[in-house]
Structure formats: structure tokens, C-alpha cells
Amino acid sequence: MQKTCTLSVLKVYLLNAFLAGGAIVMLAPFVWMLSLSLKPENEIYTPFIKLLPEVWDFENYREAVNYGETGKFVFNGIVVTGSILLLQYLTIIPGAYVLARKRFRLEKLCFALVLAALMIPQHIAAIPLFMLMGRLSLLNTYTALILPFMTSAFGLFLLRQSFKALPQDLIDAARIDGASEAYALFAILVPQIFPALAAFSVFSIVSHWNDFFWPLLVVSDMELATPPLGVSIFASDEGGNDVGPMMASATLIVLPLMLVFLAARKRFVQGMTMTGLK
Amino acid sequence: MLQLKSIGKSFGATVVLKDISLNVGRGEFISLLGPSGCGKTTLLRIVAGLESLSMGRVFIGGRDVTDRDASQRDIAMVFQSYALYPHKSVGENIAFPIRMHAPWQAAIPLFGSLTPAGKALKKEIEIRVPKVAHALGLGELVHRRPAQLSGGQKQRVALARALVRDPLLFLMDEPLSNLDAALRAEMRSEIMELHRKTGCTFIYVTHDQTEAMTMSQRIVLLDKGSIRQAGTPLELYDNPNNLFTASFIGSPKLNVLPYQHSPGVVRLNGCLMRSLEAHETAAHLKEKAASVGLRAEAMKLCAPAHADAIHCRVRLIEQMGNETVVFVETDAMPGSRLAVRVARSEGNVLSEGEVLALRPEWSRALFFDVGGDRVRLRNVRRQAFLEAA
């Protein structure tokens, strides 16, 4: 009895040590970013690794906000990711509902197309999309940043699975009680799939907030730059890297994401386990 | 109140309903009864507007609603699964139909409650929800979520949600099948009480003949997508039109015995029937009968030497307390059992394995032809007498 106890305790310790190791590896760049952002310039390039700065210096942040205009990039990021998310909700919720519940001709083909779209990397479609934006004279606009992402195959797939798991009686009951189908969908069904929706939202926000590739293609005007594009100012300006302000800027940009994830963490994990997606 | 005109429904090549016509009067309690897969739920869903139909028309309250959406039909429905809205409290669940039937101004987000319609709606909810919740014994539960309720309570909430408005029709799809036996009996009388109090038109789908018999004023018996017989519970019990109705209604199940009749010879279950009554009844049959249905109470114990005696062996004795049901096996039909209802005093002296003699009560016998249709007796006066019995 005693032995099995110590063994299982040992197992827990080992497991935790393993997970802690993984966490450290994942967190190291962030910690380093935070550390560098707080150091004055003369401390950044030293032969020793020091986590804590000798002199705490918030000058980098001041520079990031004033010179780098991080506030503007964050604003652009919020406008772009927010609009993308809203448009995605408006397209994938009805779309996924129809795919889950309605029987129509070419239904199978439609779903197959969604699955196929899931497998195409964004970069393959980038050049035709760029040319399309060019033809429509939309380059260097918010529209160019938002329009290509107004729907999401992944979202359609995820929500379809969630809608499929809901009982048909629920929507029938709402319709009998006098609700239109659209009202029943948004007022009765959507609250039931909240975990999946939260999981999808985190995915969408993170991927579009962090997207560097597409904004780099369609936006050259720094007034419209999204956060990652904004950070790159410090990487190229004045011939050299301005590491301190760049790290400060990066820290500020990651912050909203962390807050979003922490807020939705519980729902996010629920949503992932619910759909059997890992 | 409800009129169905030759309703037909098919999924591809499978015919689910064929040529269903039905009239339901105001305030009537009608049951759609049948075995699973007979189309009764599909029929109810067609009435509700949740299922499209292949042919025919549906009229509710005198208006043709065939092409109308479920939300426009002014009906209420209780589902087998209750279908409560999980994210809303009990009170909000009950208030939902009122909300949905309020003028559109009341539904404006944020500002709706400030409009006159919104204020009227709020008042209406404050009056009607506690009233119906109280009537169904849900007074203290209005703030709970459906997940925190027991099965019986969920059932009551579903009823309350349906009753909160005054719909033209009240539809119920096997509402009691998820409850345990004691609760089911209780809810049965409660639903009947609700029907009496509200005076609403109820349409009740069930596969349980006891529910249909005890609750409804009229039963519509369905089989394989068509109506086999419609009538009051006692009509269906006493005077079935066919073998299906006769065997579906009643418990224990109808005993069906093979019957042969040629001039001078009557055979029931292979045994020669020698009584005068047996021959007289046979002579009055309008057509050739192939089987006889005898209810458990239409068979009597008799002396082995009786003119109509059928010899059998006791297989099982079920004590009901007030009476006893004896299941016997005959030599002519080994493996199948006949149910006989006997008085308790008679049953007490029986034991399993014992050999008995039974005789049919010819005045209560139901005759059927090869196809299962009822064969009636020729003598009108006698037939009237039999049907009254």
C-alpha cells in the first residue's frame, strides 16, 4: 500500500516536471522578450544571459508608443480582427446550420467543398486574391485586409458538428412557440453551441491578429498596418534593429491576445474537447 | 377545429401516410394511437407544420394552413424530449411563447422594453407566467434552469410553456413516455384535468393503448400510414372493425382462435362446438369467418364435459388482487397462450400445469374473415343486442 502510494506520487511529480519543462520551453521566448523590453540599450548586447535588468527602464515602451505608434497598430488590429470575426459569425452560423440541418440538392457537394477548402493553405490563394484586390482597387484599404477572411471553412466545419449534436426538437419547439427560423437559430441554438463558438473565436482572433503575410501583401501604407506589420518597423528602420522598442512593441501587441485567451480559456478547452478536435 | 383532407406523405418511394382524412371538433381530446412506425408522429408534425406533406390540405380553425409556417399556425406542442431551452430559466421558458407573439416593437434589442408594446408585454408576462406556473405546481422553480429539474418537473414546464397562451390546438407527442409508471398515472389525470379546465382542443399521440383509452374522448387508430378505425374508446373496444383494432386495443391482448364453419359442423381452435348457441351464431354470420376473437373476459371456465369445451393446460397465473388472469396453452396452438380472466375465488384453486376446460361466450365473440375484416351477424336485432352488451 505504502509503496504504491509513493510510486503514484513519484509518477505525478515526474509528469508535472515533464509538463513544466514543456512550459518553460514554450515560455522562454516570451520571458526573453519581456526581459529585453525592460532593459536599456547598453544592457541588451552583453555576453551574459541576465533575465532581470540591472536598471529597470520603461524608455523602450515610451518609444514604442510614441515613435512606433503601437497604439495605432493595436487600433488597426482591433478593427481588422473585430470586423473579420463579426463577418465570420454572420456567414458561418447560418451556413453551418444549413449544412447541419437542411436536406437539399448538392448538399454533399457543398460539404465536400467546405472540407476541401479546409485543406488549402492560405498562401496558395494569396496571389489570385492579391490580383483580385488590385483589380477592385482595394489595395491599401481595410477592406483588403478583411474581405478575404469574411468566412471560414474551419468555422463552418466546427459549428456544423456542434449543430448536428443538438436535438431537432429544440428548434421545432421554438418555431411552434412562434419564433422565425432565424430567430430560433440565433436566440435558441447559438447559446447551446457557445463553447464551440468561443473556441472558434479564439482561433480566428489569434490567427488574424498575428497574420503577417497577407497584410504585408496588400498594405504598404503604414497608417493601415496591423500589429505584426507595425512591429517590423523597428526591424528595418535606420539600417539596424532597434531591439528594445521592438520587444516593447511586441509585448504590447501580445497583451490583448493573452487577455482574450485567458477570458475564453475554459470555454475554449470545452469547445475543443466537445468536437473531438485536438 | 382541425380538419385533415386526404393527407399523404412519402419519403422517396416509402409511403408513410396515405389518404388520411379527419375532423376534430372544438374542445375535443383526441388520441392518435398506433404501433411505432405507423405514422402517428409524422401526422402530428404535419399538423404542426414541422413536416411537409406530399398531398392533401390541413385546416386549423377553419383556415387553410397547409402552406403556413409552424410559427404562424397558432398552436402549442409538448415534445417527448420536453425540448426546454437549456439556457433559459423555467420562467423564461414559459414566457417565450408570449414574447414571440408580442408586437415587433417589443423585440427591439435594448430599447424594446421602453416601447408601449414592450411594457404591455412585461405586464402580460408578470401576470400569466406565475399563474400557469402556480397551476402546475412550479411556483418555487421559476428561477431554476431546466438542467436542475427532475423529469416530472421538466414535463410540467413543457406543459406550462404550451398552456401559457390560448392556442387553437394543443399537440402532444408521447409526453409521458419518459416518466416512470407512478408519475405517468399522475400526469395522466393531470393532463385530463387541464383539458377539462382549459376547454382546449387536444391532440395526443401515443403508442400506449391504456393512455389512449383512459384519456381521450376519441381514438384514431393508425397502422402502416392509414386510419384503421376512429371512434370512442369503448366503440373501438366493443365493436372493432378489424382484427388489428381488436388486438391492439385491450389488455390482456385479444385471444384469436382459428374458426371453421361448414353446415352442421363448427370448429373453434380445432375443437368441435356442439352447443345450440354455437351453431345458431354460425348460421347468422354474413360471410365466411376464419377466426374468432375472444377477450379475456369472454372465456369462461367450464366442466370438461361441456358442449363447447376447449381443453388446455395452465401455464401462468397472474394475480391482480381483485381478479386473476390465467394464461393457458391448448394442444391445437402449442406455444401461443390464451388469456382468461377469472374471479379471484376461481383463480385461487388453480395451479400451474393443471388441465382445464374453457368455453367461449358466443354473445361476446368477434368474428373475422381471412383478411382480418370483421364479419358481422345477419340478424339486426341480435346484432344490436350484441353490440350493446
XYZ file of C-alpha atoms in Angstrom:
667
model
C 0.000 0.000 0.000
C 2.693 2.432 1.107
C 4.786 1.521 -1.913
C 2.042 2.082 -4.479
C 1.374 5.419 -2.850
C 4.946 6.647 -3.163
C 5.059 5.283 -6.702
C 1.993 7.170 -7.776
C 3.240 10.327 -6.072
C 6.517 9.923 -7.925
C 4.593 9.498 -11.156
C 2.706 12.711 -10.549
C 5.963 14.545 -9.818
C 7.597 13.208 -12.969
C 4.596 14.107 -15.063
C 4.496 17.612 -13.633
C 8.231 18.033 -14.162
C 7.796 16.983 -17.771
C 4.921 19.426 -18.297
C 6.836 22.179 -16.515
C 9.779 21.561 -18.860
C 7.454 21.930 -21.829
C 6.003 25.109 -20.383
C 9.461 26.579 -19.880
C 10.430 25.861 -23.471
C 7.221 27.486 -24.685
C 7.518 30.483 -22.380
C 11.235 31.179 -22.818
C 10.872 33.480 -25.864
C 8.160 35.447 -24.112
C 10.203 35.841 -20.988
C 13.190 36.902 -23.057
C 11.007 39.389 -24.941
C 9.734 40.842 -21.682
C 13.225 40.973 -20.241
C 14.717 42.724 -23.278
C 11.869 45.204 -23.432
C 12.691 46.357 -19.930
C 16.452 46.778 -20.428
C 18.231 49.957 -21.515
C 20.081 49.670 -24.808
C 23.526 49.151 -23.283
C 22.319 46.109 -21.361
C 20.796 44.359 -24.371
C 24.020 43.419 -26.113
C 26.012 41.724 -23.370
C 27.764 38.375 -23.455
C 25.824 37.120 -20.372
C 22.259 35.996 -20.147
C 20.576 38.020 -17.476
C 16.865 37.784 -17.029
C 16.410 40.792 -14.803
C 17.711 44.146 -15.999
C 20.129 45.993 -13.734
C 18.307 49.209 -14.388
C 14.544 48.959 -14.927
C 13.875 51.090 -17.927
C 10.492 51.876 -19.461
C 12.037 54.102 -22.126
C 11.517 51.333 -24.723
C 7.790 51.375 -24.111
C 7.677 55.116 -24.405
C 9.480 54.889 -27.717
C 7.272 52.056 -28.932
C 4.159 54.066 -28.225
C 5.412 57.462 -29.403
C 7.726 56.749 -32.279
C 6.436 53.311 -33.295
C 2.813 54.363 -32.836
C 1.944 50.987 -31.338
C -1.429 52.387 -30.326
C -2.351 52.893 -33.946
C -1.348 49.350 -34.863
C -3.339 47.938 -31.995
C -6.311 50.011 -33.130
C -5.911 48.723 -36.700
C -5.614 45.203 -35.344
C -8.819 45.559 -33.355
C -10.709 46.979 -36.346
C -9.480 44.256 -38.697
C -9.799 41.202 -36.416
C -13.078 42.510 -34.992
C -14.633 43.015 -38.420
C -13.346 39.658 -39.595
C -14.831 37.918 -36.555
C -18.185 39.655 -36.918
C -18.441 38.823 -40.620
C -17.407 35.261 -39.921
C -20.166 34.894 -37.301
C -22.695 36.250 -39.778
C -21.666 33.838 -42.510
C -20.734 30.644 -40.698
C -23.620 30.470 -38.202
C -26.373 30.309 -40.841
C -24.102 28.344 -43.176
C -23.237 25.725 -40.602
C -26.889 25.476 -39.560
C -27.973 24.798 -43.122
C -25.215 22.227 -43.611
C -26.171 20.503 -40.366
C -29.956 20.546 -40.599
C -31.259 21.072 -44.119
C -31.541 18.427 -46.789
C -31.059 19.910 -50.230
C -29.698 19.007 -53.602
C -25.888 19.202 -53.857
C -25.751 19.176 -50.063
C -22.990 16.572 -50.086
C -21.041 18.523 -52.682
C -21.312 21.691 -50.609
C -19.956 19.964 -47.553
C -17.177 18.341 -49.599
C -16.204 21.803 -50.861
C -16.010 23.060 -47.292
C -13.755 20.142 -46.391
C -11.642 20.762 -49.464
C -11.316 24.430 -48.558
C -10.062 23.352 -45.136
C -7.085 21.697 -46.799
C -5.950 24.609 -48.947
C -3.264 26.744 -47.321
C -3.910 30.452 -47.349
C -0.711 31.106 -49.289
C -1.822 29.214 -52.364
C -4.778 31.501 -52.893
C -2.780 34.591 -51.993
C -1.622 35.596 -55.467
C -5.016 35.353 -57.194
C -6.599 37.106 -54.244
C -3.982 39.840 -54.391
C -4.644 40.333 -58.102
C -8.387 40.433 -57.419
C -7.885 43.098 -54.765
C -5.738 45.014 -57.237
C -8.395 44.869 -59.953
C -11.007 46.051 -57.497
C -8.684 48.906 -56.488
C -8.901 47.775 -52.908
C -5.184 47.612 -52.145
C -4.204 49.681 -49.153
C -7.672 49.623 -47.601
C -9.202 47.964 -44.550
C -11.465 46.104 -46.978
C -8.476 44.324 -48.494
C -7.431 43.166 -45.038
C -10.917 41.972 -44.086
C -12.736 40.741 -47.188
C -10.755 37.548 -47.934
C -11.449 36.233 -44.429
C -15.124 37.009 -44.126
C -15.932 33.323 -43.919
C -14.019 30.347 -42.626
C -14.131 26.724 -43.725
C -12.828 25.668 -40.349
C -15.589 27.600 -38.608
C -18.240 26.092 -40.869
C -16.968 22.623 -40.126
C -16.668 23.175 -36.369
C -20.114 24.721 -35.976
C -21.758 22.186 -38.263
C -20.601 19.408 -35.974
C -21.950 21.284 -32.950
C -25.301 21.996 -34.583
C -25.602 18.361 -35.599
C -25.296 17.323 -31.946
C -28.290 19.447 -30.901
C -31.770 17.868 -30.814
C -34.117 18.825 -33.656
C -36.926 19.223 -31.102
C -35.282 22.364 -29.761
C -35.709 24.319 -32.969
C -39.125 22.760 -33.628
C -40.295 23.888 -30.195
C -39.095 27.431 -30.833
C -40.875 27.541 -34.189
C -44.115 26.285 -32.676
C -43.810 28.897 -29.950
C -43.895 31.458 -32.733
C -40.230 32.178 -33.456
C -38.999 32.518 -37.017
C -36.311 30.062 -38.018
C -33.637 32.766 -37.996
C -34.674 33.956 -34.540
C -34.741 30.387 -33.242
C -31.260 29.867 -34.669
C -29.693 32.908 -33.025
C -31.694 33.002 -29.779
C -32.052 29.299 -29.024
C -29.412 27.284 -30.886
C -26.424 29.624 -30.780
C -26.371 29.803 -26.954
C -26.180 25.987 -26.923
C -23.018 25.935 -29.036
C -21.275 28.687 -27.097
C -18.185 26.603 -26.279
C -17.556 25.837 -29.945
C -18.155 29.455 -30.853
C -15.696 30.624 -28.188
C -13.081 28.161 -29.397
C -13.541 29.338 -32.947
C -13.345 32.982 -31.876
C -10.005 32.419 -30.167
C -8.685 30.696 -33.277
C -9.889 33.440 -35.534
C -8.669 36.310 -33.372
C -5.236 34.794 -32.806
C -4.634 33.898 -36.412
C -5.736 37.246 -37.842
C -4.138 39.345 -35.117
C -0.850 37.581 -35.737
C -1.155 37.406 -39.510
C 1.883 38.962 -41.114
C 1.732 37.524 -44.598
C -1.497 38.954 -46.011
C -1.243 42.477 -44.552
C 2.329 42.633 -45.865
C 0.994 41.887 -49.367
C -1.945 44.261 -49.545
C -0.907 47.128 -47.269
C 2.084 49.351 -47.849
C 0.607 52.379 -46.133
C 1.821 52.341 -42.526
C -1.407 54.082 -41.459
C -3.192 50.766 -42.058
C -0.528 48.448 -40.658
C -1.693 45.658 -38.389
C 0.315 44.858 -35.239
C 2.903 42.401 -36.647
C 3.475 44.712 -39.606
C 3.900 47.589 -37.204
C 6.498 45.784 -35.162
C 8.528 45.220 -38.291
C 9.149 48.990 -38.500
C 11.783 48.591 -35.843
C 13.363 45.685 -37.673
C 14.138 47.638 -40.836
C 14.265 51.288 -39.941
C 17.546 53.175 -39.815
C 19.527 50.258 -41.174
C 19.674 48.300 -37.935
C 17.462 46.527 -35.472
C 16.107 48.586 -32.663
C 15.672 45.651 -30.327
C 14.465 47.356 -27.148
C 11.483 49.241 -28.598
C 10.723 46.306 -30.875
C 10.406 43.981 -27.901
C 8.327 46.528 -26.019
C 6.065 46.885 -29.017
C 5.750 43.112 -29.352
C 4.859 42.826 -25.672
C 2.115 45.403 -26.019
C 0.748 43.616 -29.057
C 0.672 40.190 -27.451
C -1.097 41.522 -24.378
C -4.637 41.762 -25.811
C -4.338 38.214 -27.162
C -3.358 36.899 -23.767
C -6.335 38.630 -22.221
C -8.698 37.184 -24.834
C -7.373 33.705 -24.290
C -7.486 33.915 -20.527
C -11.063 35.136 -20.678
C -12.169 32.360 -23.002
C -9.847 29.654 -21.705
C -12.497 27.499 -20.038
C -14.897 27.669 -22.982
C -12.019 27.166 -25.387
C -10.975 23.873 -23.779
C -14.641 22.785 -23.614
C -15.113 23.554 -27.276
C -12.043 21.611 -28.292
C -12.903 18.515 -26.268
C -16.540 18.665 -27.323
C -15.817 18.442 -31.021
C -13.164 15.806 -30.508
C -10.632 18.111 -32.121
C -7.220 18.376 -30.551
C -61.158 22.975 -35.106
C -58.849 20.751 -37.105
C -59.649 19.315 -40.489
C -57.393 16.997 -42.435
C -58.292 16.346 -46.059
C -56.717 13.257 -47.644
C -53.236 13.800 -46.268
C -50.482 11.823 -47.979
C -46.812 11.748 -47.183
C -43.964 9.812 -48.687
C -40.216 9.923 -48.274
C -38.984 8.952 -51.726
C -40.576 5.609 -52.508
C -41.611 4.919 -48.907
C -45.219 5.823 -48.240
C -45.586 6.995 -44.657
C -49.152 8.261 -44.708
C -51.870 7.630 -47.258
C -55.196 9.353 -47.601
C -55.772 10.475 -44.022
C -58.964 12.455 -43.500
C -60.061 13.550 -40.085
C -62.271 16.106 -38.371
C -61.603 17.216 -34.828
C -64.185 19.321 -33.074
C -63.607 22.254 -30.737
C -62.572 21.181 -27.263
C -62.177 17.553 -28.210
C -59.478 15.319 -26.727
C -58.362 13.004 -29.484
C -55.633 10.375 -29.443
C -53.564 9.238 -32.386
C -52.768 5.675 -31.428
C -50.721 3.034 -33.183
C -47.628 0.860 -33.061
C -44.253 2.518 -33.622
C -43.677 3.367 -37.253
C -47.378 3.715 -38.049
C -47.011 7.389 -38.962
C -48.768 8.947 -35.981
C -45.891 11.264 -35.083
C -45.433 12.244 -38.728
C -49.137 13.104 -38.875
C -48.830 15.268 -35.766
C -45.782 17.021 -37.201
C -47.720 17.700 -40.406
C -50.495 19.274 -38.343
C -47.857 21.325 -36.523
C -46.265 22.435 -39.784
C -42.920 20.876 -38.948
C -43.158 18.343 -41.763
C -44.126 18.989 -45.356
C -46.871 16.896 -46.903
C -46.998 15.247 -50.296
C -50.713 15.783 -50.815
C -53.861 16.946 -49.062
C -54.749 20.061 -47.083
C -54.697 20.989 -43.400
C -57.292 23.357 -41.924
C -56.976 24.798 -38.440
C -59.809 26.885 -37.036
C -61.431 26.903 -40.464
C -58.404 28.387 -42.237
C -56.243 26.566 -44.738
C -52.805 26.483 -43.113
C -51.193 23.927 -45.426
C -48.603 26.390 -46.714
C -48.185 28.244 -43.467
C -45.059 28.021 -41.323
C -45.274 26.347 -37.917
C -44.769 29.711 -36.221
C -47.884 31.107 -37.942
C -50.304 28.315 -37.023
C -51.250 29.412 -33.507
C -50.667 26.031 -31.892
C -48.754 24.696 -28.910
C -46.888 21.433 -28.660
C -45.352 19.279 -25.955
C -42.460 17.139 -27.129
C -41.407 13.704 -25.969
C -37.986 15.118 -25.087
C -39.673 18.197 -23.485
C -37.393 20.420 -25.647
C -36.947 23.048 -22.933
C -34.492 25.824 -23.753
C -31.472 24.863 -21.615
C -30.030 28.377 -21.263
C -33.273 29.973 -20.100
C -34.766 29.787 -16.639
C -38.063 27.999 -16.099
C -39.867 31.341 -16.015
C -38.225 32.479 -19.260
C -39.050 29.155 -20.891
C -42.705 29.629 -20.043
C -42.661 33.277 -21.138
C -41.052 32.519 -24.509
C -44.284 31.924 -26.499
C -45.777 35.156 -25.139
C -42.644 37.018 -26.132
C -42.751 35.566 -29.633
C -46.342 36.620 -30.168
C -45.817 40.177 -28.952
C -45.726 43.071 -31.466
C -42.348 43.549 -33.143
C -41.596 46.788 -31.301
C -41.225 44.836 -28.071
C -38.448 42.741 -29.596
C -36.102 45.646 -30.412
C -32.852 44.924 -28.592
C -32.210 47.116 -25.528
C -34.951 49.657 -26.320
C -37.852 47.247 -26.875
C -38.826 47.245 -23.224
C -39.264 51.041 -23.309
C -41.909 50.994 -26.041
C -45.604 50.725 -25.082
C -45.706 47.227 -26.609
C -42.689 46.246 -24.531
C -44.323 47.493 -21.348
C -47.540 45.648 -22.142
C -45.522 42.514 -22.805
C -43.727 42.785 -19.482
C -47.029 43.179 -17.675
C -48.548 40.227 -19.511
C -45.574 38.022 -18.614
C -45.754 39.107 -14.991
C -49.390 38.102 -14.837
C -49.555 34.955 -16.901
C -46.300 33.155 -16.094
C -46.794 32.976 -12.301
C -50.408 31.966 -12.887
C -49.643 29.000 -15.119
C -46.540 28.091 -13.078
C -48.672 28.025 -9.974
C -51.376 25.943 -11.646
C -48.775 23.300 -12.480
C -47.055 23.395 -9.104
C -43.921 25.122 -10.402
C -44.208 28.179 -8.167
C -40.834 27.847 -6.481
C -38.957 26.669 -9.540
C -39.295 29.643 -11.879
C -35.695 30.770 -11.335
C -34.134 27.348 -11.875
C -32.561 26.086 -15.066
C -34.046 23.024 -16.820
C -30.901 21.023 -16.006
C -31.721 21.371 -12.311
C -35.168 19.797 -12.654
C -36.391 16.204 -12.409
C -38.124 14.501 -15.330
C -41.588 15.140 -13.939
C -40.816 18.794 -13.324
C -39.446 19.225 -16.855
C -42.667 17.699 -18.131
C -44.674 20.243 -16.164
C -42.593 23.111 -17.509
C -43.198 21.860 -21.053
C -46.935 21.768 -20.339
C -46.828 25.219 -18.773
C -44.995 26.630 -21.787
C -47.664 25.226 -24.068
C -50.559 26.388 -21.882
C -49.408 29.928 -21.294
C -51.093 31.204 -24.456
C -54.536 30.255 -25.745
C -53.580 28.285 -28.820
C -56.160 26.889 -31.226
C -54.669 23.436 -30.934
C -52.691 21.700 -28.283
C -50.455 18.936 -29.637
C -48.692 16.329 -27.524
C -46.162 13.844 -28.827
C -45.890 10.947 -26.373
C -45.388 13.368 -23.497
C -45.412 10.729 -20.788
C -43.148 8.072 -22.255
C -40.039 9.267 -20.398
C -41.651 9.137 -16.960
C -41.838 6.236 -14.526
C -45.116 4.357 -14.108
C -46.371 6.093 -10.955
C -45.618 9.569 -12.293
C -47.198 8.659 -15.600
C -50.505 7.782 -13.951
C -50.397 11.045 -12.002
C -49.622 13.175 -15.075
C -52.340 11.354 -16.991
C -55.034 12.580 -14.678
C -53.383 15.987 -14.520
C -53.487 16.363 -18.293
C -57.147 15.325 -18.336
C -57.819 17.907 -15.655
C -56.042 20.551 -17.749
C -58.159 19.629 -20.732
C -61.316 19.941 -18.698
C -60.268 23.306 -17.255
C -58.979 24.952 -20.422
C -61.523 23.518 -22.854
C -58.749 23.458 -25.469
C -58.609 21.024 -28.363
C -56.040 18.364 -27.530
C -54.350 16.029 -29.978
C -52.392 13.392 -28.194
C -50.003 10.930 -29.832
C -49.272 7.697 -28.012
C -48.406 4.067 -28.604
C -49.844 3.115 -25.222
C -53.428 1.909 -25.603
C -54.109 2.374 -21.876
C -53.264 6.091 -22.151
C -55.444 6.459 -25.223
C -58.319 4.513 -23.664
C -58.310 6.345 -20.357
C -57.658 9.903 -21.502
C -59.281 10.551 -24.829
C -62.797 11.141 -25.976
C -61.962 9.734 -29.376
C -59.194 7.460 -30.616
C -57.810 7.400 -34.135
C -56.053 4.113 -34.604
C -53.344 4.161 -37.258
C -51.449 1.327 -38.840
C -48.965 1.435 -41.715
C -49.881 5.003 -42.561
C -53.645 4.743 -42.743
C -56.519 5.007 -40.298
C -57.758 1.572 -39.268
C -60.600 2.855 -37.138
C -61.695 6.024 -35.385
C -64.198 6.238 -32.586
C -64.725 6.489 -28.868
C -62.549 4.201 -26.728
C -65.463 1.908 -25.939
C -66.544 1.745 -29.568
C -63.095 0.549 -30.512
C -63.074 -1.934 -27.676
C -66.558 -3.362 -28.109
C -67.074 -3.020 -31.805
C -63.776 -3.162 -33.697
C -63.955 -3.115 -37.485
C -60.985 -5.378 -37.965
C -58.629 -7.784 -36.305
C -55.888 -5.140 -35.975
C -58.081 -2.816 -33.923
C -59.418 -5.695 -31.849
C -55.950 -6.956 -30.953
C -54.344 -3.546 -30.452
C -56.967 -2.287 -28.020
C -57.438 -4.046 -24.705
C -55.236 -5.679 -22.140
C -54.543 -8.556 -21.858
C -54.374 -8.923 -25.616
C -57.324 -10.341 -27.534
C -57.305 -14.145 -27.895
C -57.543 -15.082 -31.553
C -58.652 -18.648 -32.295
C -58.952 -20.355 -35.691
C -62.559 -20.993 -36.671
C -64.107 -23.272 -39.267
C -67.733 -23.495 -40.169
C -69.487 -25.775 -42.610
C -73.168 -26.748 -42.359
C -73.649 -28.722 -39.189
C -70.025 -28.516 -38.103
C -68.443 -25.679 -36.093
C -64.811 -25.949 -35.074
C -63.087 -23.495 -32.759
C -59.377 -23.956 -32.196
C -59.756 -27.440 -33.680
C -62.376 -28.474 -31.119
C -65.886 -29.442 -32.165
C -68.502 -26.994 -30.844
C -71.724 -28.798 -30.086
C -73.889 -26.248 -28.298
C -77.005 -24.811 -29.897
C -75.684 -21.280 -29.424
C -72.509 -22.044 -31.344
C -74.478 -23.318 -34.326
C -77.018 -20.527 -34.182
C -74.329 -17.874 -34.179
C -72.502 -19.588 -37.026
C -75.690 -19.691 -39.072
C -76.128 -15.927 -38.694
C -72.687 -14.976 -39.996
C -72.959 -12.749 -43.054
C -69.750 -14.040 -44.587
C -67.316 -16.846 -44.035
C -65.283 -16.293 -40.890
C -61.768 -17.632 -40.430
C -61.027 -16.617 -36.884
C -62.747 -15.636 -33.684
C -61.520 -13.008 -31.273
C -62.372 -13.560 -27.630
C -61.419 -11.098 -24.928
C -60.081 -12.498 -21.680
C -63.447 -11.892 -20.041
C -65.339 -13.602 -22.885
C -63.925 -17.001 -21.969
C -65.230 -18.943 -19.016
C -64.096 -21.956 -17.079
C -66.442 -24.886 -17.570
C -66.886 -28.576 -16.909
C -64.751 -30.839 -19.173
C -67.913 -32.382 -20.498
C -69.429 -29.050 -21.647
C -70.680 -28.977 -25.226
C -68.207 -26.220 -26.231
C -65.280 -27.244 -24.029
C -61.753 -26.421 -25.202
C -59.158 -28.359 -23.231
C -55.995 -26.617 -22.167
C -53.212 -26.516 -19.635
C -52.439 -23.660 -17.205
C -49.061 -22.048 -17.925
C -49.047 -18.881 -15.844
C -51.254 -17.282 -13.211
C -51.158 -13.505 -12.746
C -52.715 -12.287 -9.528
C -54.064 -8.760 -9.883
C -55.627 -8.682 -6.445
C -59.210 -8.070 -7.467
C -59.121 -10.690 -10.176
C -56.823 -13.252 -11.699
C -55.603 -13.627 -15.267
C -54.789 -17.191 -16.219
C -52.628 -17.887 -19.271
C -53.302 -21.289 -20.802
C -51.908 -23.285 -23.713
C -54.012 -25.513 -25.967
C -52.939 -28.582 -27.892
C -54.072 -27.028 -31.175
C -51.784 -23.997 -30.721
C -48.760 -25.064 -28.739
C -46.529 -22.146 -27.826
C -49.193 -19.462 -28.012
C -51.142 -18.551 -24.930
C -54.713 -17.576 -24.277
C -55.564 -15.158 -21.514
C -58.611 -15.853 -19.378
C -59.909 -13.512 -16.732
C -61.395 -15.332 -13.768
C -62.716 -14.282 -10.383
C -60.226 -14.408 -7.557
C -62.059 -17.232 -5.842
C -61.861 -19.304 -9.032
C -58.205 -18.456 -9.568
C -57.192 -19.404 -6.072
C -57.827 -23.084 -6.646
C -55.802 -23.227 -9.876
C -52.176 -24.199 -10.110
C -49.665 -24.182 -12.952
C -49.682 -27.283 -15.117
C -53.292 -28.052 -14.294
C -55.620 -29.197 -17.095
C -58.705 -27.035 -17.616
C -61.714 -26.718 -19.842
C -62.816 -23.352 -21.292
C -65.843 -22.305 -23.259
C -66.363 -19.181 -25.361
C -69.184 -16.783 -24.622
C -70.669 -16.618 -28.096
C -72.575 -13.415 -27.458
C -69.266 -11.589 -27.000
C -67.295 -13.297 -29.753
C -65.842 -11.186 -32.580
C -65.640 -12.870 -35.994
C -63.058 -12.016 -38.660
C -62.539 -13.172 -42.230
C -59.256 -14.349 -43.763
C -58.197 -10.753 -44.486
C -58.808 -9.679 -40.896
C -62.017 -7.723 -41.571
C -64.871 -8.055 -39.159
C -67.650 -10.464 -40.106
C -70.963 -9.337 -38.674
C -74.069 -11.256 -37.832
C -77.125 -11.131 -40.037
C -79.894 -10.688 -37.506
C -80.147 -6.970 -36.959
C -81.871 -7.165 -33.628
C -79.446 -9.707 -32.355
C -76.501 -7.694 -33.640
C -77.771 -4.590 -31.896
C -78.099 -6.601 -28.742
C -74.576 -7.950 -29.090
C -73.096 -4.544 -29.706
C -74.899 -3.080 -26.733
C -73.531 -5.811 -24.498
